[in-house]
Coordinates of C-alpha atoms in Angstrom, one line a residue:
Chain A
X30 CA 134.6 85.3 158.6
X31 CA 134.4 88.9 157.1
X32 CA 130.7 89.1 157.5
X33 CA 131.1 89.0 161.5
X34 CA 132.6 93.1 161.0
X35 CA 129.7 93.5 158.6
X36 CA 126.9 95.9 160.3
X37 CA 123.7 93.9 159.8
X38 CA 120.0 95.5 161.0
X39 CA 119.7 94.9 164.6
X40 CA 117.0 91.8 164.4
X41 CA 119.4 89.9 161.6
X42 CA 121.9 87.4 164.0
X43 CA 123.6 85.3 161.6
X44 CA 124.8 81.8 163.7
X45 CA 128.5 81.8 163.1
X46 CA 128.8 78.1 160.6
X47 CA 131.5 76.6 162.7
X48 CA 128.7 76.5 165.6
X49 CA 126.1 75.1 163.1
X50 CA 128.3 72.4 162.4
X51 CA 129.2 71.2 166.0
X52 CA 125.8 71.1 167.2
X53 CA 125.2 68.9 164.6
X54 CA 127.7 67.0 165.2
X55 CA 126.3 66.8 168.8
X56 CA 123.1 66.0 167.4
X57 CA 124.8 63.4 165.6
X58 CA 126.4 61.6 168.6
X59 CA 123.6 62.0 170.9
X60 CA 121.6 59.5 168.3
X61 CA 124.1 57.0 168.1
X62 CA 124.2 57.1 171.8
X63 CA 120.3 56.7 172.4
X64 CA 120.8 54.1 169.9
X65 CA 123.6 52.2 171.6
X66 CA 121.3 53.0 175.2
X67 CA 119.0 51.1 173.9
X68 CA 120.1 47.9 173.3
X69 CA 121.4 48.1 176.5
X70 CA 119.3 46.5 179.0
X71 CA 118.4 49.2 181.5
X72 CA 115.3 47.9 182.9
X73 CA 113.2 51.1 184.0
X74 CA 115.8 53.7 183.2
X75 CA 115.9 52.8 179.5
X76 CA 113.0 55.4 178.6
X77 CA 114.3 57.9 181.2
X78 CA 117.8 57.9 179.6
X79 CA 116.1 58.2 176.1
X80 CA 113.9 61.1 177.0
X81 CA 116.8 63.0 178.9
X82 CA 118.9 62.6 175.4
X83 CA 116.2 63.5 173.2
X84 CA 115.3 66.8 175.4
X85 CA 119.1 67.5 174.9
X86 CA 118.6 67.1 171.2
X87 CA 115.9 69.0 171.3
X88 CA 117.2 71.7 173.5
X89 CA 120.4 71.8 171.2
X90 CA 118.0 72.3 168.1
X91 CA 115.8 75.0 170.0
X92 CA 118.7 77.0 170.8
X93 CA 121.0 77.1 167.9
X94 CA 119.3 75.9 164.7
X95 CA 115.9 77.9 165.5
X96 CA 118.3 81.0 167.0
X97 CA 116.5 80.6 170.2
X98 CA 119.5 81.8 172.1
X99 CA 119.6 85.1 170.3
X100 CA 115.6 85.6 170.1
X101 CA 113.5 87.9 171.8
X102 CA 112.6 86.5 175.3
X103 CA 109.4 86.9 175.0
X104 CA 108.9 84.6 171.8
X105 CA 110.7 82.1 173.9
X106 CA 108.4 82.2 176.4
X107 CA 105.5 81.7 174.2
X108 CA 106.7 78.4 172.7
X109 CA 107.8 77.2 175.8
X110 CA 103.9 78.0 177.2
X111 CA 102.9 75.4 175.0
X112 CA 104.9 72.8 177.2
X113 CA 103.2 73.8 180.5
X114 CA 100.0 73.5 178.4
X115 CA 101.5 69.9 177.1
X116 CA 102.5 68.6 180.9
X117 CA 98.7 69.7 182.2
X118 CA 97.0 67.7 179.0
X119 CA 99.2 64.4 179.9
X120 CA 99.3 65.0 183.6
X121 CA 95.6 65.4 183.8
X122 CA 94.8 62.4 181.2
X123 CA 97.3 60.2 183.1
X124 CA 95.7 61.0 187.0
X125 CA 92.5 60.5 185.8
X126 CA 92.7 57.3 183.9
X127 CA 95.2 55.9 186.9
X128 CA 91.9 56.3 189.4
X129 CA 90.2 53.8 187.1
X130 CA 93.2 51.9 186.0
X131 CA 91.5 48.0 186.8
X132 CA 88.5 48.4 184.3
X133 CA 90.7 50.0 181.9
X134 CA 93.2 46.8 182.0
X135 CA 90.1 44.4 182.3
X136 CA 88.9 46.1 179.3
X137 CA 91.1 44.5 176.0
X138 CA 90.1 40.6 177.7
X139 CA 86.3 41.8 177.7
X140 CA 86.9 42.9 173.9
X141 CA 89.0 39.5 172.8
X142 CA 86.0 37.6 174.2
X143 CA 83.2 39.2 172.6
X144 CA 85.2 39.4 169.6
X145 CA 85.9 35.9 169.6
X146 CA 82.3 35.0 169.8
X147 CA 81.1 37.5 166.9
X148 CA 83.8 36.3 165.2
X149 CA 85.3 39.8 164.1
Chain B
X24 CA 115.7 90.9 135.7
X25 CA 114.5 90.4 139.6
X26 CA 118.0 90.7 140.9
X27 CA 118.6 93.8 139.3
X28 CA 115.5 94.9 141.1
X29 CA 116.2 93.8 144.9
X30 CA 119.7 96.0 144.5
X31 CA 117.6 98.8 142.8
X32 CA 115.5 98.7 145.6
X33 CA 118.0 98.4 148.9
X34 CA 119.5 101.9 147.5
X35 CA 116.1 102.7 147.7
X36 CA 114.9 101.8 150.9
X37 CA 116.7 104.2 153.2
X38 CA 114.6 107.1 152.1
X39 CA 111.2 106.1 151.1
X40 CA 109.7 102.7 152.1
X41 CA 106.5 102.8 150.2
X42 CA 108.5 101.6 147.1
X43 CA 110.1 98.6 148.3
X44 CA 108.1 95.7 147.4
X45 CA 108.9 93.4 150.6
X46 CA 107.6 95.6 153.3
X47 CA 104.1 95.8 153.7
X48 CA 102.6 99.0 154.0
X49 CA 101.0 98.8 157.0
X50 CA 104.3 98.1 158.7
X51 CA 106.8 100.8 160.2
X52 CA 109.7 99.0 158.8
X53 CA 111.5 95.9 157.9
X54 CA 112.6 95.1 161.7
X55 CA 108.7 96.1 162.6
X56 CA 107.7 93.3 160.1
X57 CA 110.1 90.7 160.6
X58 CA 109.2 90.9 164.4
X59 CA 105.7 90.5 163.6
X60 CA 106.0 87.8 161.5
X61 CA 108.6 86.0 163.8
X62 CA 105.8 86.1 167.2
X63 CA 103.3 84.9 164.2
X64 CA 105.3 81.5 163.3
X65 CA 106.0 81.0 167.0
X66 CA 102.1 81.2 167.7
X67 CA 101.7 78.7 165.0
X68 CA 104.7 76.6 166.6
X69 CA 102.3 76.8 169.7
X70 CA 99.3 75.6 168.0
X71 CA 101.2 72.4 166.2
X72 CA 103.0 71.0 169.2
X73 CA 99.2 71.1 171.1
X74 CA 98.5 69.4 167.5
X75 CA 100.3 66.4 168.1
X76 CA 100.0 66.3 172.0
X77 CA 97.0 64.4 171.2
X78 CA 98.7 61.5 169.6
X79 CA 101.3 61.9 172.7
X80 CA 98.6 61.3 174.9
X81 CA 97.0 58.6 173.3
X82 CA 100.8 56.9 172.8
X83 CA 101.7 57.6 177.0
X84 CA 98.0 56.5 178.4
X85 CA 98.2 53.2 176.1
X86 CA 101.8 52.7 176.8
X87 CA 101.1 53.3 180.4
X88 CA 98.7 50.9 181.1
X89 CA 100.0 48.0 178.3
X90 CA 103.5 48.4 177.9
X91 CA 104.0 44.6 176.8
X92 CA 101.8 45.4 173.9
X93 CA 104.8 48.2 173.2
X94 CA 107.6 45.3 173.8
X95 CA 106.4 43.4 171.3
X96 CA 105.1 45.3 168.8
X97 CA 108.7 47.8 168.5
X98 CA 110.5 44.7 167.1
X99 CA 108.6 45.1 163.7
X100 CA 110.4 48.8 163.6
X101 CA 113.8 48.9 162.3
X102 CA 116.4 50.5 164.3
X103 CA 118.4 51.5 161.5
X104 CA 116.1 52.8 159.0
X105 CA 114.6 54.4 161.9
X106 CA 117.9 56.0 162.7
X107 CA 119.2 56.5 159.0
X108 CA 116.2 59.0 158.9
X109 CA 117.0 60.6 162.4
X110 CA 120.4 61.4 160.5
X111 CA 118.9 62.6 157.6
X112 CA 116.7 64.7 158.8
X113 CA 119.0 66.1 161.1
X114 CA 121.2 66.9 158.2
X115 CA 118.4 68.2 156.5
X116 CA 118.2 70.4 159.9
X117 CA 121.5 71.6 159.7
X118 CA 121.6 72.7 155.7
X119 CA 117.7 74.5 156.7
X120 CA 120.0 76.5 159.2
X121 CA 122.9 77.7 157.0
X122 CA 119.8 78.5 154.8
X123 CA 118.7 80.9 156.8
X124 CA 122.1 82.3 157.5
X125 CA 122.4 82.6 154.0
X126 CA 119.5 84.4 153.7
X127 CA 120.6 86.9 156.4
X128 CA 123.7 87.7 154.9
X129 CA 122.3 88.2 151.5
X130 CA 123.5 84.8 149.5
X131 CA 120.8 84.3 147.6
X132 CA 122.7 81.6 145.4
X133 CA 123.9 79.4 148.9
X134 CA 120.1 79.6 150.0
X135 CA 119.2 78.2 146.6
X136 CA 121.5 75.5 146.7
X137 CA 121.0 74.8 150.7
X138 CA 117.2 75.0 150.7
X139 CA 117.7 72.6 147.5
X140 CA 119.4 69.9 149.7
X141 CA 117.2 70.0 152.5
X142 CA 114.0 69.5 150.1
X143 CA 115.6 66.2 148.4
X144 CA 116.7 65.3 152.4
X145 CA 112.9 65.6 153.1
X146 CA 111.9 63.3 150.3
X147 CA 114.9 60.8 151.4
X148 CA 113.2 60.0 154.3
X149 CA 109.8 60.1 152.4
X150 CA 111.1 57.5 150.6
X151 CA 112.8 55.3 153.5
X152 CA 109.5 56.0 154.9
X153 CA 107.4 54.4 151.7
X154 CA 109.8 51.3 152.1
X155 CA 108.7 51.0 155.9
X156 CA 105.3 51.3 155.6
X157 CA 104.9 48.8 152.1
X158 CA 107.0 46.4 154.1
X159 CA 104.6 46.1 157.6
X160 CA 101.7 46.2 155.0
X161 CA 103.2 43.5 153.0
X162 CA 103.3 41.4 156.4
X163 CA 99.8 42.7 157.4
X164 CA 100.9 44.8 159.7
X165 CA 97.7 47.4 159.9
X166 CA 96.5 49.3 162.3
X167 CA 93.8 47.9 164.6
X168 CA 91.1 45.6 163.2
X169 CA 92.7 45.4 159.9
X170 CA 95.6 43.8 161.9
X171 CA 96.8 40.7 160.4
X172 CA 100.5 39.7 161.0
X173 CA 101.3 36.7 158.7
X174 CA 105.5 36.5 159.4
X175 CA 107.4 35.7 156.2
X176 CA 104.6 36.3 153.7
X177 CA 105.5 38.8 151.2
X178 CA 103.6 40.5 148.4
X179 CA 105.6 39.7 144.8
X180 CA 104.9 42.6 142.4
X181 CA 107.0 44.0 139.4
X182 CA 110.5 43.4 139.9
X183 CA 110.1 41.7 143.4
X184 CA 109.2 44.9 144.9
X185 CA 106.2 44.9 147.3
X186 CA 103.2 45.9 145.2
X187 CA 102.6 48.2 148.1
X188 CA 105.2 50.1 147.6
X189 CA 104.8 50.5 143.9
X190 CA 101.5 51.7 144.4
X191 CA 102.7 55.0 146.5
X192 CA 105.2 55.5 144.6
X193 CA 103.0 56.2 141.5
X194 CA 102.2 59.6 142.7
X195 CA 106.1 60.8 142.8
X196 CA 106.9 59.3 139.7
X197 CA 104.0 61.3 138.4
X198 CA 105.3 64.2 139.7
X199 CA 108.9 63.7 138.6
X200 CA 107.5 63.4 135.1
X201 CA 105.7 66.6 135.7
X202 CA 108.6 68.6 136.9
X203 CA 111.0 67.2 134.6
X204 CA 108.8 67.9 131.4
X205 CA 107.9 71.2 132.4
X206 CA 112.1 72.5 133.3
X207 CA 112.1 71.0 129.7
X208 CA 109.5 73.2 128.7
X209 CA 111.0 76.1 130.1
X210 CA 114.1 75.3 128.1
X211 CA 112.8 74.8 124.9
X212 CA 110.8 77.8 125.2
X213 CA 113.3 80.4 126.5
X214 CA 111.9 80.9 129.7
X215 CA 115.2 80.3 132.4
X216 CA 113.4 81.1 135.7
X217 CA 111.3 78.5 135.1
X218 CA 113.6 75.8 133.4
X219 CA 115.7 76.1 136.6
X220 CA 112.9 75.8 138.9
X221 CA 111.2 72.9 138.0
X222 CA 114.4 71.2 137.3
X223 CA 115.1 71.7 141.2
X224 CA 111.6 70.2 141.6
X225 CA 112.7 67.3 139.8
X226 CA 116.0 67.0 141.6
X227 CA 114.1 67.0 145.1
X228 CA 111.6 64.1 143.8
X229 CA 114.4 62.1 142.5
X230 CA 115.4 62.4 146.2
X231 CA 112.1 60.2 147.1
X232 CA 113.6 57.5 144.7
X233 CA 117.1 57.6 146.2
X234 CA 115.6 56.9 149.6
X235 CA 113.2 54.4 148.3
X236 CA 116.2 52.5 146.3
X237 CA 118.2 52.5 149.6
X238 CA 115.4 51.1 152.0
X239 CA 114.9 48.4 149.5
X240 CA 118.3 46.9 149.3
X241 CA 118.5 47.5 153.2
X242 CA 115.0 45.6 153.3
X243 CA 116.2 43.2 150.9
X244 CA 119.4 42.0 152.7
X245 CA 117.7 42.2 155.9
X246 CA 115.0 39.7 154.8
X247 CA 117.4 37.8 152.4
X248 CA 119.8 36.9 155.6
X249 CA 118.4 38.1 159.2
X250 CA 120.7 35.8 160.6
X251 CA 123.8 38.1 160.0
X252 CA 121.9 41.2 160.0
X253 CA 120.6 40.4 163.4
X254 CA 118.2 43.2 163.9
X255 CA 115.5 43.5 166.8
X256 CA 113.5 43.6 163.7
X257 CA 113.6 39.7 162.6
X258 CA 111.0 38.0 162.5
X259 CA 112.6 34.5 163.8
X260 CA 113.3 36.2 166.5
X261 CA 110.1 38.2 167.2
X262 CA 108.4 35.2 166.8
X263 CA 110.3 33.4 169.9
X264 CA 109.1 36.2 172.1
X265 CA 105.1 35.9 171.0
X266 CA 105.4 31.6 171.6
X267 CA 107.1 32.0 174.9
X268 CA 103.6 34.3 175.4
X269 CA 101.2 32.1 173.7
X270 CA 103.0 28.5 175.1
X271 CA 101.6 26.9 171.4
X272 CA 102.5 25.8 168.3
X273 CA 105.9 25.2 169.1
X274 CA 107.3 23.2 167.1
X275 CA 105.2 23.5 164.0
X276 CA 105.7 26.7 163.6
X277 CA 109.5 27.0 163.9
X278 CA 109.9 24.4 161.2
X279 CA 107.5 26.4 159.3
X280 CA 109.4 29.7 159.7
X281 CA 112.5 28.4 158.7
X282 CA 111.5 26.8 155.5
X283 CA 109.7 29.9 154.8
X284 CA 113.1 31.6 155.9
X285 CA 114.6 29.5 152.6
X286 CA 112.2 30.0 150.2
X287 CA 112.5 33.7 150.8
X288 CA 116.1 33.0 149.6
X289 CA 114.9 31.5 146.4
X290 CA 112.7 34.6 145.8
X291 CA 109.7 34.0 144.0
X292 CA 108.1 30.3 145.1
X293 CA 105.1 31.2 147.3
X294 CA 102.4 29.3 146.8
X295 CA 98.7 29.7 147.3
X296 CA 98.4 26.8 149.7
X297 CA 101.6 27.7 151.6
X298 CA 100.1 31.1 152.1
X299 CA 96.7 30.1 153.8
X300 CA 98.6 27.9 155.7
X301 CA 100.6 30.7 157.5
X302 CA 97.4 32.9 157.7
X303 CA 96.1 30.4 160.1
X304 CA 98.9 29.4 162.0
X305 CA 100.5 33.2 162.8
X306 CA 96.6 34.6 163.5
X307 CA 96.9 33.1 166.8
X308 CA 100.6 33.7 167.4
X309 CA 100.0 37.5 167.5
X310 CA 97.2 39.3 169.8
X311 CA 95.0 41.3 167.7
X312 CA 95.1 44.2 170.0
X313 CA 99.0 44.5 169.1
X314 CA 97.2 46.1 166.2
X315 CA 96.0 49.5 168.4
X316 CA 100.2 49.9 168.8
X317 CA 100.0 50.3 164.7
X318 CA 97.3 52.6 164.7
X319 CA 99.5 54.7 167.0
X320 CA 102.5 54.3 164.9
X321 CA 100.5 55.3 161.8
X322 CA 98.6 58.2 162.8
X323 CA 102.0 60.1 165.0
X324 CA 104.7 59.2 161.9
X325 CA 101.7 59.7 158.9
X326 CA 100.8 63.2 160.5
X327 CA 104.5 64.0 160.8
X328 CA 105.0 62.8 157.0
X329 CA 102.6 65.1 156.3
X330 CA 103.6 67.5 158.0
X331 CA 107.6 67.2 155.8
X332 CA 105.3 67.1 152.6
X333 CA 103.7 70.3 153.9
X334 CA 107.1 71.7 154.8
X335 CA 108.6 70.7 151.4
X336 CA 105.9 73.0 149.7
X337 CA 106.5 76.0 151.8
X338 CA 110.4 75.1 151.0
X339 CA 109.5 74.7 147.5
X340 CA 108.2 78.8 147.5
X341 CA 111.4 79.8 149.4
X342 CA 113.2 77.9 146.6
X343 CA 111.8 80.1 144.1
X344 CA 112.7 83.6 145.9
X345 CA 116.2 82.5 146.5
X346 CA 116.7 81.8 142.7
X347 CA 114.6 85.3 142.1
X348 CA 117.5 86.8 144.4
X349 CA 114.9 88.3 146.9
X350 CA 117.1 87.9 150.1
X351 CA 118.8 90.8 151.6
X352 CA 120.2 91.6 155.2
X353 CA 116.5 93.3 156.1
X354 CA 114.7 90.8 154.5
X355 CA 115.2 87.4 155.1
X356 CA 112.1 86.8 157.1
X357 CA 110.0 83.9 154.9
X358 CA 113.4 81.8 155.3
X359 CA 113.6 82.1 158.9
X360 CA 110.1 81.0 159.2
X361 CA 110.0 78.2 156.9
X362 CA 113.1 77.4 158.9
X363 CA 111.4 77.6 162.2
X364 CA 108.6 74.7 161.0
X365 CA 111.2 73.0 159.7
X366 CA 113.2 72.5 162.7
X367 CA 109.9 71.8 164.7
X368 CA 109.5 69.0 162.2
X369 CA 112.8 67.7 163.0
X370 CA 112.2 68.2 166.7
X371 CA 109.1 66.0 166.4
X372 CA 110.9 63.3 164.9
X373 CA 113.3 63.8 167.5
X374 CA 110.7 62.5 170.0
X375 CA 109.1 59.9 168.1
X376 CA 112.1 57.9 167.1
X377 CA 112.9 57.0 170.6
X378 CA 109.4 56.5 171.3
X379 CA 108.5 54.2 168.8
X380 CA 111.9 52.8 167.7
X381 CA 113.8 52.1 170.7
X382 CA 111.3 50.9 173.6
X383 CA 113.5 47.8 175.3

């Protein structure tokens, strides 16, 4: 296209359309497939094989439709801060209720008695 | 008369900045603003994904230590209006994008029409969305205490449509009214900018409607003939899983639920008496605490539906600019931040529909 000789201000990238459209095409077949995964019986892997083509969805939408791959490097860095800061919060809350897990799983029969008796 | 200006004012803008009206003063120039305001949306990127790794939290501890509570409550979500709004709003992704690059290269006129179809995209899935939620209401489906799954039973209100449903959409047919008296307004008053605004408004709310429309006749073939359309979502067969749990009320019940399966057919015979009768028997059938797996569901895909109603606003302003020309190749910045939350909207979504949708 003509506007790729244009001169734009240093900080203006325009993403070339033809690349806009493929990675949504991409976008496009990686939900069928997570679709088609899923009624597949994968025992275990099932959410792993979701998760890794969602993160490649999202990685895909990161880099080209929020221009990621042409941004300053430290904006990247700040958004991707706030996953470190996501891993700790679930990391954390998942090690410390997994040191108590059996009252945890006793708890919902404890509650389905005593609501049975008050008669919720 | 605003278009006229922006030209006026790029001739302008190489000598004397003070005059331009889209760079602040307290900025050195347009790159020095567009950098600031770019770190600024990424900051408040930061602060909504730690917004909603709360609800990730509760969803991975609960799913951690009851995941059969997750198998059997993801058969009430339906794979394909669940993945008809993936591809929506990842089309709605994709026309957000070449409105930004619109933007940057000065088309005010494609960024109208682009940020245009992304806004009535936005209230598609709004609308596929309303059908969801009116339809697990109209089952009982709440979240936690206010749980009450009764299979087959089905609030009859004007036109067959789930009374539910007709009460949320009363707010956008308000609004459609609104928009659509008020571009007439602006026509029969001379005023062009504003006829052509609200008419878009009324274009992207009629977009609510579409989606609604289609969710209902999906819904409506899906629960007219599950036995074709044999989603994860049927009841017959989500209610085999929860007796081989229970071990009760075998036979009963079948018999029950496929008479009810008929007269769901016929349409509009439900009877009082039929309808306590089902409250009883499906109480038991489906544990209470399946309920806390709706409150989940509720508060991640309601704070992300707000979240595309907030996003349609801020889209709504952008809309505005595009038709008042104010894009140029230094300025373009409001479109490339809108775009940014819009794209962190999508990438949400992206999560939760495997999450939610597609546990097996």
């Amino acid at each position: 296209m003509s506007d790729h000789s244009h001169d734009y201000p240093s900080f203006n990238h325009p993403a070339p359309v033809p690349l806009l459209f493929v990675v949504f095409g991409a976008l496009i077949f990686l939900t069928v497939a997570t679709v088609v995964t899923s009624n597949i019986e994968l025992g275990e892997f099932g959410f792993i094989v979701a998760m890794i083509i969602a993160t490649m969805k999202a990685f895909l939408v990161c880099a080209f439709f929020m221009h990621m791959w042409w941004d300053k490097g430290f904006n990247v860095l700040v958004f991707f801060s706030s996953l470190l800061f996501v891993s700790l919060f679930i990391g954390m809350t998942l090690l410390d209720t997994g040191s108590y897990k059996e009252t945890i799983d006793a708890f919902p029969t404890t509650e389905e008695s005593s609501l049975s008796t008050t008669e919720y | 008369m605003a278009v006229a200006d922006t030209t006026d004012h790029h001739d302008h803008d190489h000598d004397h900045h003070d005059h331009d009206p889209f760079i602040a003063h307290h900025f050195d120039g347009p790159q020095q603003q567009f950098d600031s305001g770019k770190l600024g949306i990424w900051l408040f990127l930061v602060t909504e994904v730690l917004f909603f790794s709360g609800l990730f939290v509760a969803y991975t501890l609960y799913r951690n230590h009851h995941p059969e509570i997750f198998e059997l409550a993801h058969h009430h979500l339906d794979k394909v209006l669940g993945c008809l709004n993936t591809i929506v709003l990842l089309f709605s992704s994709l026309t957000m994008a070449l409105a930004v690059r619109s933007a940057q290269t000065g088309k005010n006129k494609n960024c109208e029409l682009y940020t245009l179809i992304t806004m009535v995209c936005a209230t598609i899935f709004l609308g596929v969305k309303a059908v969801e939620y009116s339809h697990k209401w109209d089952l009982g489906i709440f979240p936690k205490y206010g749980f009450n799954y009764t299979p087959g039973h089905h609030e009859m209100g004007f036109l067959g449509l789930s009374p539910y449903l007709i009460k949320l959409s009363a707010i956008p047919a308000l609004l459609l009214a609104s928009f659509a008296g008020a571009s007439v307004m602006g026509k029969l008053t001379d005023k062009p900018a504003q006829f052509k605004f609200f008419m878009g408004m009324a274009i992207m709310v009629a977009g609510y409607f579409a989606g609604v429309a289609g969710g209902v006749v999906y819904q409506n073939a899906v629960d007219s003939g599950h036995a074709h359309l044999a989603m994860s979502s049927s009841p017959l067969q989500l209610h085999a899983a929860t007796f081989e749990e229970n071990g009760q009320h075998h036979s009963h019940q079948h018999s029950d639920q496929h008479s009810e399966g008929q007269g769901h057919e016929g349409g509009e015979e439900h009877g009082d008496d039929h309808h306590d009768q089902r409250h009883e028997g499906s109480g038991e059938s489906m544990p209470k605490s399946v309920g806390a797996f709706f409150s989940i569901y509720y508060c991640m895909t309601g704070l992300h539906a707000i979240h595309i109603i907030g996003g349609i606003v801020a889209l709504a302003w952008i809309y505005y600019r595009s038709q008042q020309g104010h894009w140029r190749e230094d300025y373009f910045g409001p479109v490339d931040y809108v775009g940014l939350y819009w794209h962190l909207v999508d990438l949400i979504w992206i999560y939760l529909f495997p999450l939610l949708y597609l546990i097996d």
